[in-house]
Amino acid sequence: MALQCGIVGLPNVGKSTTFNALTRGKALAANYPFATKDPNVGVITVPDKRLDKLSELVEPQRIVPTTVDILDIAGLIKGASQGEGLGNQFLANIREVDAIVHVIRCFDDDNVVHVDGSIDPVRDKEIIDIELGLKDLETIDKRIDKTARSAKAGNKEDLRDLEILQQIKAHLEKGKPSRDLIADFSDDGKRLMRELSLLTGKPVLYLCNVDEASLKNGNAHTARFMESVAGENAKVILLSADIEAQIADLESPEERAEFLAMMDLEEAGANKLIRACYELLNLITYFTAGVKEVRAWTVRRGAKAPEAAGVIHSDFEKGFIRAEVIKYNDFISFGSEAKVKEAGKMSVEGKEYVVGDGDVMHFRFNV
């Protein structure tokens, strides 16, 4: 499943350092704007203790976690919607992703220059929001012109679409993101939003990049920023890109565990961020578990059994007969598939079964 999160923000806020920590990649992290000109793409493993626990019980030949694609998109600046900096290229990169991780600088460091000369996370966020909103207005205006011409013939669908487009435009002109409208839209509105692929329509996660001292409780910058986004339906995570970079440089799990203990941290912030990206994309995990392989599979939340089967192979979906389902907690409680069956805890589900997060599944199919 090639769903992608894109890391965005102003130059020098810690985007590439965060990307490197997530992917242990080699993106150029430099103390000047436009250090990254093309989106760096990384495939990151989604940490899941359930996969580890199932593997302990099954003892398979191999273990395969699920993954998410993440893109490091070069820094936007004021005027990007008009092509300033490398704006058009960057905005096109953002349009291709499914969700946005917006990195906000919430640390003071005279050695790291800020493109606008001072630290102000609320202003920085507004700069990005304005540029994305202006580009969306450009997209909407083009679609309104096209729809208005065809609506003159009296086509009811075009007239309905025109009304929805005007509603989206009015919302954007107030400086608000189009994602606010999705929940209350009709099917037609949701269809239009999909077709338009608006930049402000994508789900967003705010990542406050802080110094070590502010990692647990934040600071004045994070407090002010969180207050400014309190009305948004968005999650905020605190992370220190510098600390994550240090963790990523450690070779062994033992060294990382020792470092985390020294920093009084339960786990790397990268793990929290990866899971948050996964949730942001509205994904869940189901498992297959056998002696050859215990594997985590990605499927969209709300998917039915045949769609989940199709993630493994298209033939599984085409020839779907049924799914044998064991709830994760039952598998762990009874300790094996055989014991779950003996206890009558395995269910047999048909095409309308909605896959649950953590389900252990086996599919029957015929092609």
Short mmCIF file of C-alpha atoms in Angstrom, two decimals:
data_model
loop_
_atom_site.label_atom_id
_atom_site.label_comp_id
_atom_site.label_asym_id
_atom_site.label_seq_id
_atom_site.Cartn_x
_atom_site.Cartn_y
_atom_site.Cartn_z
CA MET A 1 0.00 0.00 0.00
CA ALA A 2 1.88 3.08 -1.25
CA LEU A 3 0.37 5.66 1.11
CA GLN A 4 2.74 8.46 2.01
CA CYS A 5 3.30 11.08 4.69
CA GLY A 6 5.16 14.22 3.65
CA ILE A 7 7.31 16.21 6.09
CA VAL A 8 6.88 19.94 5.47
CA GLY A 9 7.85 23.21 7.12
CA LEU A 10 9.96 26.32 6.73
CA PRO A 11 13.70 25.94 6.05
CA ASN A 12 15.91 25.03 9.04
CA VAL A 13 13.17 23.78 11.36
CA GLY A 14 14.61 20.24 11.60
CA LYS A 15 12.75 18.45 8.78
CA SER A 16 15.71 16.64 7.26
CA THR A 17 17.20 15.80 10.67
CA THR A 18 13.84 14.27 11.64
CA PHE A 19 13.63 12.40 8.33
CA ASN A 20 17.13 10.98 8.86
CA ALA A 21 16.23 9.86 12.38
CA LEU A 22 13.11 8.13 11.08
CA THR A 23 14.75 6.39 8.15
CA ARG A 24 18.41 6.37 9.18
CA GLY A 25 18.77 7.89 5.72
CA LYS A 26 21.32 10.25 4.29
CA ALA A 27 19.26 13.33 3.46
CA LEU A 28 21.40 16.46 3.44
CA ALA A 29 20.82 18.42 6.67
CA ALA A 30 22.37 21.85 6.25
CA ASN A 31 22.06 25.18 8.01
CA TYR A 32 20.73 27.17 5.05
CA PRO A 33 17.50 27.25 3.00
CA PHE A 34 16.95 24.79 0.13
CA ALA A 35 19.47 22.21 1.40
CA THR A 36 16.95 19.66 0.13
CA LYS A 37 15.81 20.24 -3.45
CA ASP A 38 14.10 16.95 -4.27
CA PRO A 39 11.85 15.01 -1.94
CA ASN A 40 13.80 12.28 -0.18
CA VAL A 41 11.73 9.13 0.10
CA GLY A 42 12.12 6.62 2.90
CA VAL A 43 10.32 3.44 3.88
CA ILE A 44 9.92 3.24 7.65
CA THR A 45 8.97 0.23 9.74
CA VAL A 46 5.93 0.71 11.96
CA PRO A 47 6.89 -0.45 15.49
CA ASP A 48 4.28 -2.84 16.88
CA LYS A 49 4.74 -4.84 20.06
CA ARG A 50 1.88 -7.12 19.00
CA LEU A 51 4.01 -8.43 16.12
CA ASP A 52 6.82 -9.21 18.57
CA LYS A 53 4.46 -11.01 20.93
CA LEU A 54 2.90 -13.13 18.18
CA SER A 55 6.38 -14.05 16.94
CA GLU A 56 7.42 -15.19 20.41
CA LEU A 57 4.47 -17.61 20.47
CA VAL A 58 4.67 -18.88 16.87
CA GLU A 59 8.49 -18.87 16.47
CA PRO A 60 8.32 -18.33 12.68
CA GLN A 61 11.15 -18.56 10.18
CA ARG A 62 10.84 -14.85 9.50
CA ILE A 63 9.07 -11.75 10.83
CA VAL A 64 7.80 -9.02 8.48
CA PRO A 65 6.58 -5.68 9.92
CA THR A 66 4.38 -3.25 8.05
CA THR A 67 5.76 0.01 6.68
CA VAL A 68 4.85 3.60 5.74
CA ASP A 69 6.48 5.73 3.04
CA ILE A 70 7.69 9.11 4.24
CA LEU A 71 8.89 12.04 2.12
CA ASP A 72 11.19 14.85 3.19
CA ILE A 73 9.95 17.83 1.18
CA ALA A 74 12.18 20.88 0.89
CA GLY A 75 11.33 23.95 2.96
CA LEU A 76 8.59 26.32 1.85
CA ILE A 77 8.95 30.09 2.18
CA LYS A 78 6.60 33.06 2.01
CA GLY A 79 5.50 33.51 -1.60
CA ALA A 80 5.83 29.81 -2.50
CA SER A 81 2.34 29.82 -4.04
CA GLN A 82 3.61 32.46 -6.48
CA GLY A 83 6.75 30.46 -7.26
CA GLU A 84 9.08 32.10 -4.73
CA GLY A 85 12.08 29.97 -3.78
CA LEU A 86 11.32 26.61 -5.33
CA GLY A 87 7.65 26.96 -4.44
CA ASN A 88 5.90 25.37 -7.41
CA GLN A 89 8.05 22.25 -7.18
CA PHE A 90 7.55 21.91 -3.43
CA LEU A 91 3.78 22.43 -3.63
CA ALA A 92 3.57 19.78 -6.34
CA ASN A 93 5.45 17.38 -4.03
CA ILE A 94 2.95 18.07 -1.22
CA ARG A 95 0.04 17.41 -3.57
CA GLU A 96 1.28 13.86 -4.13
CA VAL A 97 1.26 12.81 -0.45
CA ASP A 98 -1.72 11.49 1.49
CA ALA A 99 -1.02 13.27 4.79
CA ILE A 100 1.25 16.01 6.12
CA VAL A 101 3.66 16.12 9.06
CA HIS A 102 4.22 19.84 9.66
CA VAL A 103 7.48 20.41 11.55
CA ILE A 104 7.45 23.53 13.72
CA ARG A 105 10.62 25.00 15.23
CA CYS A 106 10.14 25.45 18.98
CA PHE A 107 13.74 25.80 20.13
CA ASP A 108 16.16 28.71 20.51
CA ASP A 109 19.64 28.34 19.02
CA ASP A 110 21.65 31.29 17.71
CA ASN A 111 23.78 28.87 15.68
CA VAL A 112 20.82 27.75 13.56
CA VAL A 113 19.54 30.61 11.42
CA HIS A 114 15.82 31.18 10.95
CA VAL A 115 14.66 32.20 7.50
CA ASP A 116 12.59 35.03 9.04
CA GLY A 117 15.14 36.05 11.67
CA SER A 118 13.26 35.07 14.85
CA ILE A 119 11.56 32.12 16.52
CA ASP A 120 7.78 32.33 16.28
CA PRO A 121 6.04 28.95 15.74
CA VAL A 122 2.57 30.49 15.32
CA ARG A 123 3.80 32.82 12.57
CA ASP A 124 5.73 29.96 10.90
CA LYS A 125 2.62 27.80 10.78
CA GLU A 126 0.55 30.65 9.37
CA ILE A 127 3.09 31.19 6.57
CA ILE A 128 2.71 27.57 5.47
CA ASP A 129 -1.07 27.66 5.86
CA ILE A 130 -1.36 30.83 3.77
CA GLU A 131 0.78 29.45 0.96
CA LEU A 132 -1.16 26.17 0.82
CA GLY A 133 -4.46 28.04 1.00
CA LEU A 134 -3.51 30.41 -1.82
CA LYS A 135 -2.57 27.49 -4.04
CA ASP A 136 -5.88 25.81 -3.22
CA LEU A 137 -7.78 28.98 -4.13
CA GLU A 138 -6.02 28.93 -7.49
CA THR A 139 -7.14 25.32 -7.98
CA ILE A 140 -10.71 26.12 -6.91
CA ASP A 141 -11.00 29.15 -9.19
CA LYS A 142 -9.95 27.08 -12.21
CA ARG A 143 -12.50 24.39 -11.35
CA ILE A 144 -15.25 26.99 -10.77
CA ASP A 145 -14.63 28.55 -14.21
CA LYS A 146 -14.79 25.14 -15.87
CA THR A 147 -17.90 24.03 -13.95
CA ALA A 148 -19.70 27.34 -14.44
CA ARG A 149 -19.37 27.06 -18.22
CA SER A 150 -20.86 23.57 -18.27
CA ALA A 151 -23.53 24.54 -15.70
CA LYS A 152 -24.99 27.10 -18.10
CA ALA A 153 -26.66 24.23 -19.93
CA GLY A 154 -28.67 23.54 -16.78
CA ASN A 155 -26.98 20.25 -15.83
CA LYS A 156 -28.11 19.54 -12.24
CA GLU A 157 -24.87 17.81 -11.26
CA ASP A 158 -22.78 20.77 -12.46
CA LEU A 159 -25.04 23.23 -10.63
CA ARG A 160 -24.69 21.19 -7.43
CA ASP A 161 -20.91 20.99 -7.84
CA LEU A 162 -20.72 24.72 -8.43
CA GLU A 163 -22.53 25.38 -5.16
CA ILE A 164 -20.10 23.13 -3.28
CA LEU A 165 -17.08 24.74 -4.94
CA GLN A 166 -18.29 28.18 -3.91
CA GLN A 167 -18.66 26.91 -0.36
CA ILE A 168 -15.08 25.62 -0.35
CA LYS A 169 -13.81 28.90 -1.81
CA ALA A 170 -15.59 30.98 0.85
CA HIS A 171 -14.06 28.79 3.56
CA LEU A 172 -10.55 29.13 2.13
CA GLU A 173 -10.93 32.90 1.80
CA LYS A 174 -11.47 33.04 5.57
CA GLY A 175 -8.00 31.50 5.96
CA LYS A 176 -9.37 28.12 7.04
CA PRO A 177 -8.25 24.71 5.69
CA SER A 178 -10.62 22.79 3.46
CA ARG A 179 -10.19 19.67 5.65
CA ASP A 180 -12.60 21.32 8.13
CA LEU A 181 -15.46 20.76 5.67
CA ILE A 182 -15.01 17.07 4.90
CA ALA A 183 -16.88 15.61 7.88
CA ASP A 184 -20.07 17.57 7.12
CA PHE A 185 -19.98 17.18 3.35
CA SER A 186 -22.40 15.08 1.34
CA ASP A 187 -21.11 12.31 -0.92
CA ASP A 188 -20.87 14.88 -3.72
CA GLY A 189 -18.73 17.13 -1.56
CA LYS A 190 -16.45 14.30 -0.57
CA ARG A 191 -16.14 13.28 -4.22
CA LEU A 192 -15.15 16.80 -5.23
CA MET A 193 -12.57 16.99 -2.46
CA ARG A 194 -11.00 13.76 -3.70
CA GLU A 195 -10.95 15.03 -7.28
CA LEU A 196 -9.45 18.40 -6.32
CA SER A 197 -6.75 16.92 -4.07
CA LEU A 198 -6.51 20.21 -2.19
CA LEU A 199 -3.35 20.83 -0.18
CA THR A 200 -5.31 22.04 2.84
CA GLY A 201 -7.62 19.03 2.58
CA LYS A 202 -4.94 16.59 3.68
CA PRO A 203 -4.87 15.41 7.31
CA VAL A 204 -2.08 17.07 9.30
CA LEU A 205 0.06 16.26 12.31
CA TYR A 206 2.07 19.03 13.98
CA LEU A 207 5.54 18.08 15.16
CA CYS A 208 7.09 20.58 17.57
CA ASN A 209 10.88 20.28 17.36
CA VAL A 210 12.19 21.17 20.82
CA ASP A 211 15.46 21.13 22.73
CA GLU A 212 16.32 18.39 25.21
CA ALA A 213 15.15 20.35 28.26
CA SER A 214 11.70 20.89 26.74
CA LEU A 215 11.06 17.35 25.53
CA LYS A 216 8.75 16.22 28.33
CA ASN A 217 6.87 19.35 29.34
CA GLY A 218 7.39 21.71 26.43
CA ASN A 219 8.29 25.39 26.72
CA ALA A 220 6.84 28.85 26.07
CA HIS A 221 6.99 28.27 22.30
CA THR A 222 5.06 24.98 22.44
CA ALA A 223 2.50 26.37 24.91
CA ARG A 224 1.74 29.29 22.59
CA PHE A 225 1.61 27.04 19.55
CA MET A 226 -0.73 24.50 21.16
CA GLU A 227 -3.07 27.29 22.18
CA SER A 228 -3.15 28.53 18.59
CA VAL A 229 -4.18 25.12 17.18
CA ALA A 230 -6.57 24.12 19.99
CA GLY A 231 -9.56 24.50 17.67
CA GLU A 232 -8.11 22.26 14.96
CA ASN A 233 -8.76 18.56 14.65
CA ALA A 234 -5.04 17.80 14.64
CA LYS A 235 -2.56 16.02 16.87
CA VAL A 236 0.58 17.71 18.25
CA ILE A 237 3.73 15.76 19.14
CA LEU A 238 6.87 17.03 20.90
CA LEU A 239 10.12 15.62 19.54
CA SER A 240 13.78 16.62 19.71
CA ALA A 241 15.33 16.05 16.29
CA ASP A 242 18.81 16.28 17.83
CA ILE A 243 18.09 13.51 20.33
CA GLU A 244 16.49 11.35 17.64
CA ALA A 245 19.60 11.83 15.49
CA GLN A 246 21.77 10.61 18.35
CA ILE A 247 19.56 7.55 18.86
CA ALA A 248 19.63 6.77 15.12
CA ASP A 249 23.46 6.83 15.15
CA LEU A 250 23.65 4.10 17.80
CA GLU A 251 24.34 0.71 16.24
CA SER A 252 22.77 -1.81 18.61
CA PRO A 253 19.38 -2.09 20.34
CA GLU A 254 21.25 -2.39 23.64
CA GLU A 255 22.99 0.94 23.09
CA ARG A 256 19.72 2.61 22.19
CA ALA A 257 18.00 1.17 25.28
CA GLU A 258 20.84 2.41 27.48
CA PHE A 259 20.66 5.88 25.92
CA LEU A 260 16.88 6.06 26.37
CA ALA A 261 17.22 5.03 30.01
CA MET A 262 19.87 7.72 30.53
CA MET A 263 17.50 10.30 28.99
CA ASP A 264 14.59 8.95 31.10
CA LEU A 265 12.58 8.15 27.96
CA GLU A 266 10.34 5.11 27.49
CA GLU A 267 10.96 4.92 23.75
CA ALA A 268 12.38 6.90 20.86
CA GLY A 269 10.23 9.80 19.74
CA ALA A 270 10.58 8.47 16.19
CA ASN A 271 8.46 5.46 17.19
CA LYS A 272 5.67 7.70 18.44
CA LEU A 273 5.86 9.76 15.27
CA ILE A 274 5.74 6.71 13.00
CA ARG A 275 2.66 5.36 14.78
CA ALA A 276 1.06 8.81 14.59
CA CYS A 277 1.74 8.90 10.81
CA TYR A 278 0.09 5.50 10.50
CA GLU A 279 -2.99 6.72 12.36
CA LEU A 280 -2.99 9.96 10.37
CA LEU A 281 -3.30 7.91 7.18
CA ASN A 282 -6.32 6.12 8.75
CA LEU A 283 -4.61 2.75 8.61
CA ILE A 284 -4.83 -0.33 10.82
CA THR A 285 -2.85 -3.55 11.00
CA TYR A 286 -3.95 -7.14 10.73
CA PHE A 287 -1.66 -10.16 11.03
CA THR A 288 -1.03 -13.51 9.44
CA ALA A 289 0.74 -15.99 11.67
CA GLY A 290 2.32 -19.31 10.67
CA VAL A 291 5.58 -21.19 11.13
CA LYS A 292 6.98 -19.83 7.87
CA GLU A 293 6.11 -16.21 8.58
CA VAL A 294 4.45 -13.88 11.04
CA ARG A 295 3.58 -10.72 9.16
CA ALA A 296 1.84 -7.40 9.71
CA TRP A 297 -0.35 -6.12 6.88
CA THR A 298 -1.65 -2.61 6.31
CA VAL A 299 -5.27 -1.92 5.44
CA ARG A 300 -7.44 1.17 5.61
CA ARG A 301 -9.71 1.50 8.64
CA GLY A 302 -13.17 0.21 7.79
CA ALA A 303 -11.95 -2.22 5.12
CA LYS A 304 -13.90 -5.44 4.66
CA ALA A 305 -12.37 -8.91 4.56
CA PRO A 306 -12.01 -9.24 0.73
CA GLU A 307 -10.12 -5.92 0.55
CA ALA A 308 -7.79 -7.08 3.31
CA ALA A 309 -7.22 -10.32 1.43
CA GLY A 310 -6.38 -8.31 -1.68
CA VAL A 311 -3.50 -6.62 0.16
CA ILE A 312 -1.77 -10.01 0.16
CA HIS A 313 -2.63 -10.84 -3.46
CA SER A 314 -5.29 -9.72 -5.91
CA ASP A 315 -6.33 -13.35 -6.44
CA PHE A 316 -7.24 -13.59 -2.75
CA GLU A 317 -9.75 -10.79 -3.21
CA LYS A 318 -11.13 -12.02 -6.55
CA GLY A 319 -11.69 -15.55 -5.32
CA PHE A 320 -12.54 -14.72 -1.69
CA ILE A 321 -14.60 -17.40 0.05
CA ARG A 322 -14.23 -16.65 3.75
CA ALA A 323 -11.86 -15.39 6.42
CA GLU A 324 -10.91 -17.26 9.57
CA VAL A 325 -10.42 -14.63 12.27
CA ILE A 326 -8.79 -14.75 15.69
CA LYS A 327 -8.80 -11.67 17.86
CA TYR A 328 -5.30 -10.70 18.95
CA ASN A 329 -6.06 -10.87 22.67
CA ASP A 330 -7.51 -14.36 22.27
CA PHE A 331 -4.40 -15.55 20.41
CA ILE A 332 -2.18 -14.22 23.21
CA SER A 333 -4.42 -15.59 25.99
CA PHE A 334 -4.60 -19.12 24.58
CA GLY A 335 -1.04 -19.14 23.21
CA SER A 336 -1.58 -20.78 19.82
CA GLU A 337 -4.01 -21.08 16.92
CA ALA A 338 -4.79 -24.69 17.82
CA LYS A 339 -5.79 -23.79 21.38
CA VAL A 340 -7.91 -20.89 20.15
CA LYS A 341 -9.79 -23.29 17.86
CA GLU A 342 -10.26 -25.78 20.69
CA ALA A 343 -11.80 -23.03 22.80
CA GLY A 344 -14.16 -22.09 19.96
CA LYS A 345 -12.75 -18.57 19.77
CA MET A 346 -11.98 -18.52 16.05
CA SER A 347 -14.76 -17.03 13.93
CA VAL A 348 -15.52 -17.64 10.26
CA GLU A 349 -16.43 -14.41 8.48
CA GLY A 350 -17.82 -13.53 5.07
CA LYS A 351 -17.48 -10.67 2.62
CA GLU A 352 -19.15 -8.07 4.85
CA TYR A 353 -16.81 -8.54 7.81
CA VAL A 354 -15.07 -5.28 8.78
CA VAL A 355 -11.46 -6.00 9.70
CA GLY A 356 -10.47 -5.07 13.26
CA ASP A 357 -7.11 -3.65 14.24
CA GLY A 358 -4.96 -6.55 15.42
CA ASP A 359 -7.04 -9.34 13.85
CA VAL A 360 -5.08 -12.51 13.09
CA MET A 361 -6.52 -13.74 9.79
CA HIS A 362 -6.37 -16.65 7.40
CA PHE A 363 -8.13 -16.43 4.05
CA ARG A 364 -9.85 -19.14 2.01
CA PHE A 365 -10.17 -18.40 -1.69
CA ASN A 366 -10.72 -20.08 -5.03
CA VAL A 367 -9.60 -18.72 -8.42
#
